[in-house]
PDB file of C-alpha atoms in Angstrom:
ATOM      1  CA  MET A 883     -76.684 -46.468 108.218  1.00 47.00           C
ATOM      2  CA  ARG A 884     -73.102 -45.222 108.311  1.00 48.00           C
ATOM      3  CA  ARG A 885     -71.563 -44.663 104.882  1.00 51.00           C
ATOM      4  CA  ILE A 886     -67.910 -45.100 103.949  1.00 49.00           C
ATOM      5  CA  SER A 887     -66.507 -42.960 101.216  1.00 56.00           C
ATOM      6  CA  LEU A 888     -65.062 -44.553  98.104  1.00 48.00           C
ATOM      7  CA  TRP A 889     -61.732 -42.942  98.931  1.00 48.00           C
ATOM      8  CA  LYS A 890     -61.569 -44.795 102.284  1.00 49.00           C
ATOM      9  CA  VAL A 891     -62.478 -48.093 100.625  1.00 40.00           C
ATOM     10  CA  ALA A 892     -59.779 -47.571  98.020  1.00 45.00           C
ATOM     11  CA  ALA A 893     -57.225 -46.686 100.698  1.00 46.00           C
ATOM     12  CA  LEU A 894     -58.138 -49.815 102.669  1.00 43.00           C
ATOM     13  CA  LEU A 895     -57.832 -52.066  99.628  1.00 44.00           C
ATOM     14  CA  TRP A 896     -54.447 -50.533  98.820  1.00 50.00           C
ATOM     15  CA  THR A 897     -53.177 -50.973 102.402  1.00 48.00           C
ATOM     16  CA  VAL A 898     -53.903 -54.721 102.658  1.00 45.00           C
ATOM     17  CA  PRO A 899     -51.508 -55.881  99.901  1.00 51.00           C
ATOM     18  CA  VAL A 900     -48.866 -53.467 101.225  1.00 47.00           C
ATOM     19  CA  LEU A 901     -49.077 -55.075 104.688  1.00 43.00           C
ATOM     20  CA  VAL A 902     -48.970 -58.577 103.193  1.00 44.00           C
ATOM     21  CA  SER A 903     -45.977 -57.545 101.096  1.00 49.00           C
ATOM     22  CA  ALA A 904     -44.200 -56.114 104.169  1.00 48.00           C
ATOM     23  CA  ILE A 905     -44.749 -59.327 106.148  1.00 47.00           C
ATOM     24  CA  SER A 906     -43.535 -61.415 103.212  1.00 49.00           C
ATOM     25  CA  TRP A 907     -40.455 -59.182 102.867  1.00 49.00           C
ATOM     26  CA  HIS A 908     -39.645 -59.644 106.580  1.00 52.00           C
ATOM     27  CA  ILE A 909     -39.937 -63.447 106.295  1.00 53.00           C
ATOM     28  CA  ASP A 910     -37.826 -63.552 103.140  1.00 54.00           C
ATOM     29  CA  ARG A 911     -35.214 -61.333 104.773  1.00 58.00           C
ATOM     30  CA  GLU A 912     -34.985 -63.588 107.833  1.00 63.00           C
ATOM     31  CA  GLU A 913     -34.676 -66.663 105.638  1.00 72.00           C
ATOM     32  CA  SER A 914     -32.086 -65.461 103.144  1.00 74.00           C
ATOM     33  CA  HIS A 915     -29.870 -63.217 105.283  1.00 91.00           C
ATOM     34  CA  PHE A 916     -27.249 -64.019 107.893  1.00 96.00           C
ATOM     35  CA  LYS A 917     -28.655 -64.560 111.357  1.00 97.00           C
ATOM     36  CA  TYR A 918     -27.664 -65.407 114.901  1.00 98.00           C
ATOM     37  CA  VAL A 919     -30.031 -67.819 116.661  1.00 98.00           C
ATOM     38  CA  ALA A 920     -29.934 -67.727 120.465  1.00 98.00           C
ATOM     39  CA  THR A 921     -31.743 -70.396 122.495  1.00 98.00           C
ATOM     40  CA  PHE A 922     -32.920 -69.514 126.005  1.00 98.00           C
ATOM     41  CA  VAL A 923     -34.415 -71.448 128.924  1.00 97.00           C
ATOM     42  CA  LYS A 924     -36.588 -70.013 131.665  1.00 96.00           C
ATOM     43  CA  SER A 925     -33.998 -69.836 134.415  1.00 94.00           C
ATOM     44  CA  LYS A 926     -32.411 -67.000 136.333  1.00 87.00           C
ATOM     45  CA  GLY A 927     -28.650 -66.649 136.317  1.00 87.00           C
ATOM     46  CA  ASP A 928     -25.773 -64.213 136.535  1.00 96.00           C
ATOM     47  CA  GLN A 929     -24.850 -64.104 132.861  1.00 97.00           C
ATOM     48  CA  HIS A 930     -23.561 -61.610 130.326  1.00 95.00           C
ATOM     49  CA  MET A 931     -22.307 -61.391 126.733  1.00 98.00           C
ATOM     50  CA  GLN A 932     -19.061 -60.092 125.249  1.00 98.00           C
ATOM     51  CA  SER A 933     -17.956 -59.812 121.613  1.00 98.00           C
ATOM     52  CA  ALA A 934     -14.702 -59.167 119.764  1.00 98.00           C
ATOM     53  CA  SER A 935     -13.735 -58.933 116.115  1.00 96.00           C
ATOM     54  CA  ARG A 936     -10.257 -60.326 116.748  1.00 96.00           C
ATOM     55  CA  LEU A 937      -9.125 -63.415 118.622  1.00 96.00           C
ATOM     56  CA  ASP A 938      -6.440 -61.540 120.542  1.00 96.00           C
ATOM     57  CA  LYS A 939      -9.086 -59.146 121.893  1.00 97.00           C
ATOM     58  CA  LEU A 940     -11.307 -62.084 122.841  1.00 97.00           C
ATOM     59  CA  ARG A 941      -8.420 -63.595 124.806  1.00 97.00           C
ATOM     60  CA  ARG A 942      -8.030 -60.361 126.781  1.00 98.00           C
ATOM     61  CA  LEU A 943     -11.767 -60.308 127.498  1.00 98.00           C
ATOM     62  CA  ILE A 944     -11.659 -63.905 128.750  1.00 98.00           C
ATOM     63  CA  LYS A 945      -8.825 -63.124 131.185  1.00 97.00           C
ATOM     64  CA  LYS A 946     -10.733 -60.110 132.441  1.00 97.00           C
ATOM     65  CA  GLU A 947     -13.896 -62.164 133.013  1.00 98.00           C
ATOM     66  CA  TRP A 948     -11.992 -64.943 134.765  1.00 97.00           C
ATOM     67  CA  ARG A 949     -10.547 -62.390 137.200  1.00 96.00           C
ATOM     68  CA  LYS A 950     -14.104 -61.266 137.965  1.00 96.00           C
ATOM     69  CA  GLY A 951     -15.186 -64.862 138.646  1.00 96.00           C
ATOM     70  CA  TYR A 952     -16.986 -65.706 135.395  1.00 98.00           C
ATOM     71  CA  ASP A 953     -16.525 -68.757 133.145  1.00 98.00           C
ATOM     72  CA  ILE A 954     -17.227 -69.216 129.436  1.00 98.00           C
ATOM     73  CA  SER A 955     -20.502 -71.071 129.002  1.00 97.00           C
ATOM     74  CA  GLU A 956     -20.911 -70.576 125.233  1.00 98.00           C
ATOM     75  CA  LEU A 957     -18.604 -69.496 122.426  1.00 98.00           C
ATOM     76  CA  LYS A 958     -19.469 -68.753 118.787  1.00 98.00           C
ATOM     77  CA  TYR A 959     -17.780 -67.233 115.754  1.00 97.00           C
ATOM     78  CA  GLY A 960     -19.824 -65.801 112.906  1.00 95.00           C
ATOM     79  CA  ASN A 961     -19.996 -62.874 110.515  1.00 94.00           C
ATOM     80  CA  GLY A 962     -16.660 -61.444 111.657  1.00 95.00           C
ATOM     81  CA  ASN A 963     -17.348 -61.624 115.392  1.00 97.00           C
ATOM     82  CA  TRP A 964     -16.366 -63.842 118.290  1.00 98.00           C
ATOM     83  CA  ILE A 965     -19.192 -63.926 120.825  1.00 98.00           C
ATOM     84  CA  ALA A 966     -18.759 -65.342 124.319  1.00 98.00           C
ATOM     85  CA  ILE A 967     -21.362 -65.911 127.017  1.00 98.00           C
ATOM     86  CA  PHE A 968     -20.065 -65.814 130.577  1.00 98.00           C
ATOM     87  CA  ASP A 969     -21.753 -67.320 133.637  1.00 98.00           C
ATOM     88  CA  LYS A 970     -20.867 -66.733 137.276  1.00 97.00           C
ATOM     89  CA  ALA A 971     -18.442 -69.545 138.077  1.00 95.00           C
ATOM     90  CA  SER A 972     -18.742 -72.065 140.873  1.00 89.00           C
ATOM     91  CA  PRO A 973     -16.105 -71.771 143.633  1.00 86.00           C
ATOM     92  CA  LYS A 974     -14.924 -75.244 142.564  1.00 84.00           C
ATOM     93  CA  SER A 975     -14.625 -74.258 138.925  1.00 85.00           C
ATOM     94  CA  HIS A 976     -11.308 -74.081 137.120  1.00 93.00           C
ATOM     95  CA  GLN A 977     -11.391 -73.237 133.426  1.00 97.00           C
ATOM     96  CA  THR A 978      -8.812 -73.007 130.658  1.00 98.00           C
ATOM     97  CA  TYR A 979      -8.654 -73.136 126.859  1.00 98.00           C
ATOM     98  CA  PHE A 980      -6.213 -73.696 124.038  1.00 98.00           C
ATOM     99  CA  ILE A 981      -6.067 -72.686 120.374  1.00 98.00           C
ATOM    100  CA  ALA A 982      -4.946 -74.873 117.470  1.00 98.00           C
ATOM    101  CA  ASP A 983      -4.535 -74.119 113.761  1.00 97.00           C
ATOM    102  CA  ARG A 984      -5.384 -77.667 112.677  1.00 97.00           C
ATOM    103  CA  TRP A 985      -7.386 -80.518 114.171  1.00 97.00           C
ATOM    104  CA  SER A 986      -4.147 -82.473 114.452  1.00 96.00           C
ATOM    105  CA  GLY A 987      -3.119 -79.852 117.023  1.00 97.00           C
ATOM    106  CA  VAL A 988      -6.280 -80.558 119.022  1.00 97.00           C
ATOM    107  CA  ASN A 989      -5.548 -84.287 118.956  1.00 95.00           C
ATOM    108  CA  ALA A 990      -1.971 -83.713 120.084  1.00 96.00           C
ATOM    109  CA  THR A 991      -3.071 -81.560 123.031  1.00 97.00           C
ATOM    110  CA  ILE A 992      -6.337 -82.910 124.373  1.00 97.00           C
ATOM    111  CA  ASP A 993      -5.087 -86.137 125.985  1.00 96.00           C
ATOM    112  CA  GLY A 994      -2.811 -84.177 128.302  1.00 96.00           C
ATOM    113  CA  TYR A 995      -5.719 -82.097 129.548  1.00 97.00           C
ATOM    114  CA  TRP A 996      -7.953 -85.137 130.029  1.00 96.00           C
ATOM    115  CA  LYS A 997      -5.231 -86.757 132.179  1.00 95.00           C
ATOM    116  CA  GLN A 998      -5.188 -83.617 134.354  1.00 96.00           C
ATOM    117  CA  GLY A 999      -8.932 -83.963 134.996  1.00 95.00           C
ATOM    118  CA  TYR A1000     -10.154 -81.370 132.507  1.00 97.00           C
ATOM    119  CA  ARG A1001     -13.201 -81.980 130.335  1.00 97.00           C
ATOM    120  CA  ILE A1002     -14.156 -80.110 127.152  1.00 97.00           C
ATOM    121  CA  THR A1003     -17.152 -77.821 127.598  1.00 96.00           C
ATOM    122  CA  ASN A1004     -17.060 -76.051 124.222  1.00 97.00           C
ATOM    123  CA  ILE A1005     -15.396 -76.404 120.822  1.00 97.00           C
ATOM    124  CA  GLU A1006     -15.572 -73.616 118.248  1.00 98.00           C
ATOM    125  CA  HIS A1007     -14.000 -73.156 114.814  1.00 97.00           C
ATOM    126  CA  GLY A1008     -13.502 -69.695 113.341  1.00 96.00           C
ATOM    127  CA  LEU A1009     -10.957 -67.857 111.200  1.00 92.00           C
ATOM    128  CA  ALA A1010      -9.111 -71.150 110.595  1.00 94.00           C
ATOM    129  CA  LYS A1011      -8.619 -71.613 114.352  1.00 97.00           C
ATOM    130  CA  TRP A1012      -9.932 -74.211 116.775  1.00 98.00           C
ATOM    131  CA  VAL A1013     -10.746 -72.881 120.237  1.00 98.00           C
ATOM    132  CA  VAL A1014     -11.240 -75.622 122.831  1.00 98.00           C
ATOM    133  CA  VAL A1015     -12.632 -74.616 126.243  1.00 98.00           C
ATOM    134  CA  LEU A1016     -12.074 -77.012 129.161  1.00 98.00           C
ATOM    135  CA  SER A1017     -13.135 -77.116 132.801  1.00 97.00           C
ATOM    136  CA  LYS A1018     -12.438 -79.163 135.904  1.00 95.00           C
ATOM    137  CA  ASN A1019     -15.088 -80.543 138.282  1.00 91.00           C
ATOM    138  CA  THR A1020     -17.647 -81.226 135.555  1.00 92.00           C
ATOM    139  CA  PRO A1021     -20.145 -84.110 135.908  1.00 91.00           C
ATOM    140  CA  TYR A1022     -18.562 -85.879 132.930  1.00 93.00           C
ATOM    141  CA  SER A1023     -16.704 -89.092 133.772  1.00 90.00           C
ATOM    142  CA  THR A1024     -15.706 -89.900 130.190  1.00 92.00           C
ATOM    143  CA  GLN A1025     -15.395 -87.892 126.978  1.00 96.00           C
ATOM    144  CA  SER A1026     -14.875 -88.849 123.368  1.00 95.00           C
ATOM    145  CA  ILE A1027     -14.809 -87.059 120.006  1.00 97.00           C
ATOM    146  CA  GLU A1028     -16.018 -88.306 116.615  1.00 97.00           C
ATOM    147  CA  ARG A1029     -15.019 -86.622 113.309  1.00 97.00           C
ATOM    148  CA  HIS A1030     -16.446 -87.481 109.900  1.00 98.00           C
ATOM    149  CA  LYS A1031     -16.338 -85.922 106.444  1.00 97.00           C
ATOM    150  CA  SER A1032     -19.931 -86.671 105.481  1.00 97.00           C
ATOM    151  CA  LEU A1033     -23.064 -85.909 107.451  1.00 96.00           C
ATOM    152  CA  SER A1034     -24.386 -89.420 106.829  1.00 97.00           C
ATOM    153  CA  SER A1035     -21.252 -90.954 108.377  1.00 98.00           C
ATOM    154  CA  PHE A1036     -21.541 -88.553 111.294  1.00 98.00           C
ATOM    155  CA  TYR A1037     -25.164 -89.625 111.867  1.00 97.00           C
ATOM    156  CA  LYS A1038     -24.122 -93.295 111.975  1.00 97.00           C
ATOM    157  CA  ALA A1039     -21.368 -92.522 114.474  1.00 98.00           C
ATOM    158  CA  VAL A1040     -23.808 -90.618 116.688  1.00 98.00           C
ATOM    159  CA  LYS A1041     -26.218 -93.555 116.734  1.00 97.00           C
ATOM    160  CA  ARG A1042     -23.383 -95.935 117.676  1.00 97.00           C
ATOM    161  CA  ARG A1043     -22.384 -93.667 120.556  1.00 96.00           C
ATOM    162  CA  TRP A1044     -25.967 -93.416 121.766  1.00 96.00           C
ATOM    163  CA  SER A1045     -26.230 -97.208 121.806  1.00 95.00           C
ATOM    164  CA  LYS A1046     -23.166 -97.306 124.082  1.00 94.00           C
ATOM    165  CA  GLY A1047     -24.657 -94.902 126.615  1.00 93.00           C
ATOM    166  CA  PHE A1048     -23.025 -91.662 125.512  1.00 95.00           C
ATOM    167  CA  ASP A1049     -24.760 -88.290 125.284  1.00 96.00           C
ATOM    168  CA  LEU A1050     -23.930 -85.894 122.455  1.00 97.00           C
ATOM    169  CA  VAL A1051     -23.316 -82.425 123.911  1.00 95.00           C
ATOM    170  CA  ASP A1052     -21.676 -80.358 121.160  1.00 96.00           C
ATOM    171  CA  ILE A1053     -21.634 -80.349 117.331  1.00 98.00           C
ATOM    172  CA  GLU A1054     -19.137 -78.329 115.315  1.00 98.00           C
ATOM    173  CA  TYR A1055     -18.179 -78.185 111.638  1.00 97.00           C
ATOM    174  CA  GLY A1056     -14.732 -77.104 110.547  1.00 96.00           C
ATOM    175  CA  GLN A1057     -11.969 -77.913 108.057  1.00 96.00           C
ATOM    176  CA  GLY A1058     -14.181 -80.291 106.088  1.00 96.00           C
ATOM    177  CA  HIS A1059     -15.372 -82.457 108.988  1.00 97.00           C
ATOM    178  CA  TRP A1060     -18.372 -82.782 111.277  1.00 98.00           C
ATOM    179  CA  SER A1061     -17.221 -83.109 114.882  1.00 98.00           C
ATOM    180  CA  GLY A1062     -19.243 -84.393 117.822  1.00 98.00           C
ATOM    181  CA  LEU A1063     -18.368 -84.252 121.522  1.00 98.00           C
ATOM    182  CA  PHE A1064     -19.755 -87.189 123.522  1.00 97.00           C
ATOM    183  CA  VAL A1065     -19.872 -87.631 127.306  1.00 96.00           C
ATOM    184  CA  LYS A1066     -20.785 -90.108 129.996  1.00 93.00           C
ATOM    185  CA  GLY A1067     -21.706 -89.132 133.512  1.00 83.00           C
ATOM    186  CA  ALA A1068     -24.378 -86.530 132.827  1.00 76.00           C
ATOM    187  CA  GLY A1069     -27.151 -89.132 132.685  1.00 75.00           C
ATOM    188  CA  ASN A1070     -28.174 -91.195 129.686  1.00 71.00           C
ATOM    189  CA  HIS A1071     -30.790 -89.006 128.027  1.00 83.00           C
ATOM    190  CA  GLN A1072     -33.114 -89.708 125.138  1.00 94.00           C
ATOM    191  CA  GLN A1073     -31.737 -87.706 122.226  1.00 97.00           C
ATOM    192  CA  THR A1074     -32.504 -87.208 118.557  1.00 97.00           C
ATOM    193  CA  MET A1075     -30.992 -85.139 115.761  1.00 98.00           C
ATOM    194  CA  ILE A1076     -32.514 -83.615 112.624  1.00 98.00           C
ATOM    195  CA  THR A1077     -31.332 -81.601 109.608  1.00 98.00           C
ATOM    196  CA  ARG A1078     -33.218 -79.066 107.509  1.00 98.00           C
ATOM    197  CA  SER A1079     -32.093 -77.037 104.501  1.00 96.00           C
ATOM    198  CA  ARG A1080     -34.129 -73.904 105.263  1.00 96.00           C
ATOM    199  CA  TRP A1081     -34.513 -72.013 108.514  1.00 97.00           C
ATOM    200  CA  TYR A1082     -38.313 -71.864 108.231  1.00 96.00           C
ATOM    201  CA  GLU A1083     -38.332 -75.683 107.989  1.00 97.00           C
ATOM    202  CA  MET A1084     -36.220 -75.945 111.133  1.00 98.00           C
ATOM    203  CA  LYS A1085     -38.516 -73.534 112.982  1.00 97.00           C
ATOM    204  CA  ARG A1086     -41.524 -75.737 112.228  1.00 97.00           C
ATOM    205  CA  ALA A1087     -39.638 -78.840 113.325  1.00 98.00           C
ATOM    206  CA  ILE A1088     -38.553 -77.205 116.599  1.00 98.00           C
ATOM    207  CA  GLY A1089     -42.182 -76.449 117.415  1.00 97.00           C
ATOM    208  CA  ARG A1090     -43.164 -80.061 116.802  1.00 97.00           C
ATOM    209  CA  TYR A1091     -40.337 -81.447 118.951  1.00 97.00           C
ATOM    210  CA  TRP A1092     -41.123 -79.057 121.780  1.00 96.00           C
ATOM    211  CA  LYS A1093     -44.645 -80.510 121.862  1.00 95.00           C
ATOM    212  CA  LYS A1094     -43.111 -84.006 122.157  1.00 94.00           C
ATOM    213  CA  GLY A1095     -41.167 -82.996 125.266  1.00 93.00           C
ATOM    214  CA  TYR A1096     -37.786 -82.482 123.578  1.00 96.00           C
ATOM    215  CA  ARG A1097     -35.641 -79.397 124.108  1.00 97.00           C
ATOM    216  CA  ILE A1098     -32.903 -77.855 121.958  1.00 98.00           C
ATOM    217  CA  SER A1099     -29.435 -78.857 123.167  1.00 97.00           C
ATOM    218  CA  ASN A1100     -27.323 -77.672 120.254  1.00 98.00           C
ATOM    219  CA  LEU A1101     -27.966 -75.944 116.938  1.00 98.00           C
ATOM    220  CA  GLU A1102     -25.397 -75.759 114.132  1.00 98.00           C
ATOM    221  CA  PHE A1103     -25.304 -74.543 110.527  1.00 98.00           C
ATOM    222  CA  ALA A1104     -22.837 -75.724 107.874  1.00 96.00           C
ATOM    223  CA  LEU A1105     -22.770 -76.542 104.173  1.00 95.00           C
ATOM    224  CA  GLY A1106     -26.222 -75.038 103.669  1.00 95.00           C
ATOM    225  CA  LYS A1107     -27.884 -77.177 106.340  1.00 96.00           C
ATOM    226  CA  TRP A1108     -29.224 -76.581 109.814  1.00 98.00           C
ATOM    227  CA  ILE A1109     -28.653 -79.453 112.227  1.00 98.00           C
ATOM    228  CA  CYS A1110     -30.395 -79.540 115.606  1.00 98.00           C
ATOM    229  CA  LEU A1111     -29.754 -81.828 118.562  1.00 98.00           C
ATOM    230  CA  PHE A1112     -32.752 -82.390 120.851  1.00 98.00           C
ATOM    231  CA  THR A1113     -32.758 -83.920 124.326  1.00 97.00           C
ATOM    232  CA  LYS A1114     -35.790 -85.208 126.221  1.00 94.00           C
ATOM    233  CA  GLU A1115     -35.676 -84.554 129.959  1.00 83.00           C
ATOM    234  CA  SER A1116     -37.948 -85.669 132.784  1.00 80.00           C
ATOM    235  CA  ASP A1117     -38.559 -82.063 133.837  1.00 83.00           C
ATOM    236  CA  PRO A1118     -38.125 -79.970 130.680  1.00 84.00           C
ATOM    237  CA  LYS A1119     -37.668 -76.223 131.071  1.00 90.00           C
ATOM    238  CA  ILE A1120     -39.546 -73.728 128.940  1.00 96.00           C
ATOM    239  CA  GLN A1121     -37.503 -72.662 125.923  1.00 97.00           C
ATOM    240  CA  ARG A1122     -37.553 -69.838 123.424  1.00 98.00           C
ATOM    241  CA  TYR A1123     -35.215 -68.643 120.698  1.00 98.00           C
ATOM    242  CA  GLU A1124     -34.377 -65.254 119.232  1.00 97.00           C
ATOM    243  CA  VAL A1125     -33.189 -64.510 115.682  1.00 97.00           C
ATOM    244  CA  ALA A1126     -30.937 -61.464 115.293  1.00 97.00           C
ATOM    245  CA  PRO A1127     -29.311 -60.138 112.095  1.00 96.00           C
ATOM    246  CA  HIS A1128     -26.307 -58.578 113.852  1.00 96.00           C
ATOM    247  CA  VAL A1129     -24.457 -58.465 117.165  1.00 97.00           C
ATOM    248  CA  ALA A1130     -25.987 -55.187 118.365  1.00 97.00           C
ATOM    249  CA  ARG A1131     -29.539 -56.550 118.170  1.00 97.00           C
ATOM    250  CA  LEU A1132     -28.430 -59.873 119.663  1.00 98.00           C
ATOM    251  CA  LYS A1133     -26.979 -58.063 122.681  1.00 98.00           C
ATOM    252  CA  ARG A1134     -30.124 -55.969 123.157  1.00 98.00           C
ATOM    253  CA  ARG A1135     -32.407 -59.001 123.069  1.00 97.00           C
ATOM    254  CA  PHE A1136     -30.036 -60.955 125.317  1.00 98.00           C
ATOM    255  CA  ARG A1137     -30.147 -58.238 127.988  1.00 97.00           C
ATOM    256  CA  LEU A1138     -33.927 -57.960 127.714  1.00 97.00           C
ATOM    257  CA  TYR A1139     -34.526 -61.706 128.119  1.00 97.00           C
ATOM    258  CA  ARG A1140     -31.909 -62.024 130.868  1.00 97.00           C
ATOM    259  CA  ASP A1141     -33.667 -59.323 132.861  1.00 96.00           C
ATOM    260  CA  GLU A1142     -36.974 -61.166 132.353  1.00 96.00           C
ATOM    261  CA  GLY A1143     -35.532 -64.376 133.841  1.00 97.00           C
ATOM    262  CA  TRP A1144     -34.201 -66.198 130.769  1.00 98.00           C
ATOM    263  CA  LYS A1145     -30.773 -67.835 130.403  1.00 98.00           C
ATOM    264  CA  LEU A1146     -28.939 -68.332 127.100  1.00 98.00           C
ATOM    265  CA  ILE A1147     -27.832 -71.961 126.627  1.00 98.00           C
ATOM    266  CA  ASP A1148     -26.926 -72.138 122.930  1.00 98.00           C
ATOM    267  CA  LEU A1149     -25.843 -69.742 120.184  1.00 98.00           C
ATOM    268  CA  ALA A1150     -25.805 -70.573 116.475  1.00 98.00           C
ATOM    269  CA  GLU A1151     -25.195 -68.606 113.274  1.00 97.00           C
ATOM    270  CA  GLY A1152     -26.088 -69.223 109.654  1.00 97.00           C
ATOM    271  CA  PHE A1153     -28.388 -68.342 106.744  1.00 94.00           C
TER     272      PHE A1153
END
């Protein structure tokens, strides 16, 4: 019979709690620290990521990407960085954006763009600025925006819009209001929305909704709460998400997944 020395037994017993402690530390760190959360679908695409600490630099990057034939597909501000995802644009695509200091500036500007045939594809608030990205030749026939101070009022507004055949496509919090972008023309999907106070609670919920056939459409964090919009589709694509503590890691994981045939569809940031 093989014998194990007392020293080896002692070393083994000492190692187990250290490993458990290390795992616990990693979980606690992910929960309590700032994080980017990127959602991917299994789909190939010509896509890349750019970041800038200042809005003027971001604007120069956007112009450069447009000249190369790429459009903004996702825009996020968090932890001192503007992050933009660019997709290879369709030949029929025509994209623009505008910046407003207050929501009143968005209201004063948006009707003119809608009359020209533009539709909003992304709204982001950062550094006391609203950045509204618009495109022509989208599938959206009608768009509408709801803004509410309380999350409960926002939930009621979302349910009213759903009952009228609208889909919710973007959620954004800024300047004391929850904003929702609603569309018609993309198909009336079955949607639901949930909130959780802790990231580990949201992770568990995402797993449960994936099993029900729902997929993440939009994830947002504000006022200490995670809010997730799910959409059920007839042919749901495989999804995954990646949590990154900083932009450098986010870019590395983005490139890795892109090269493995994944496409980023949503980017969130929070604690």
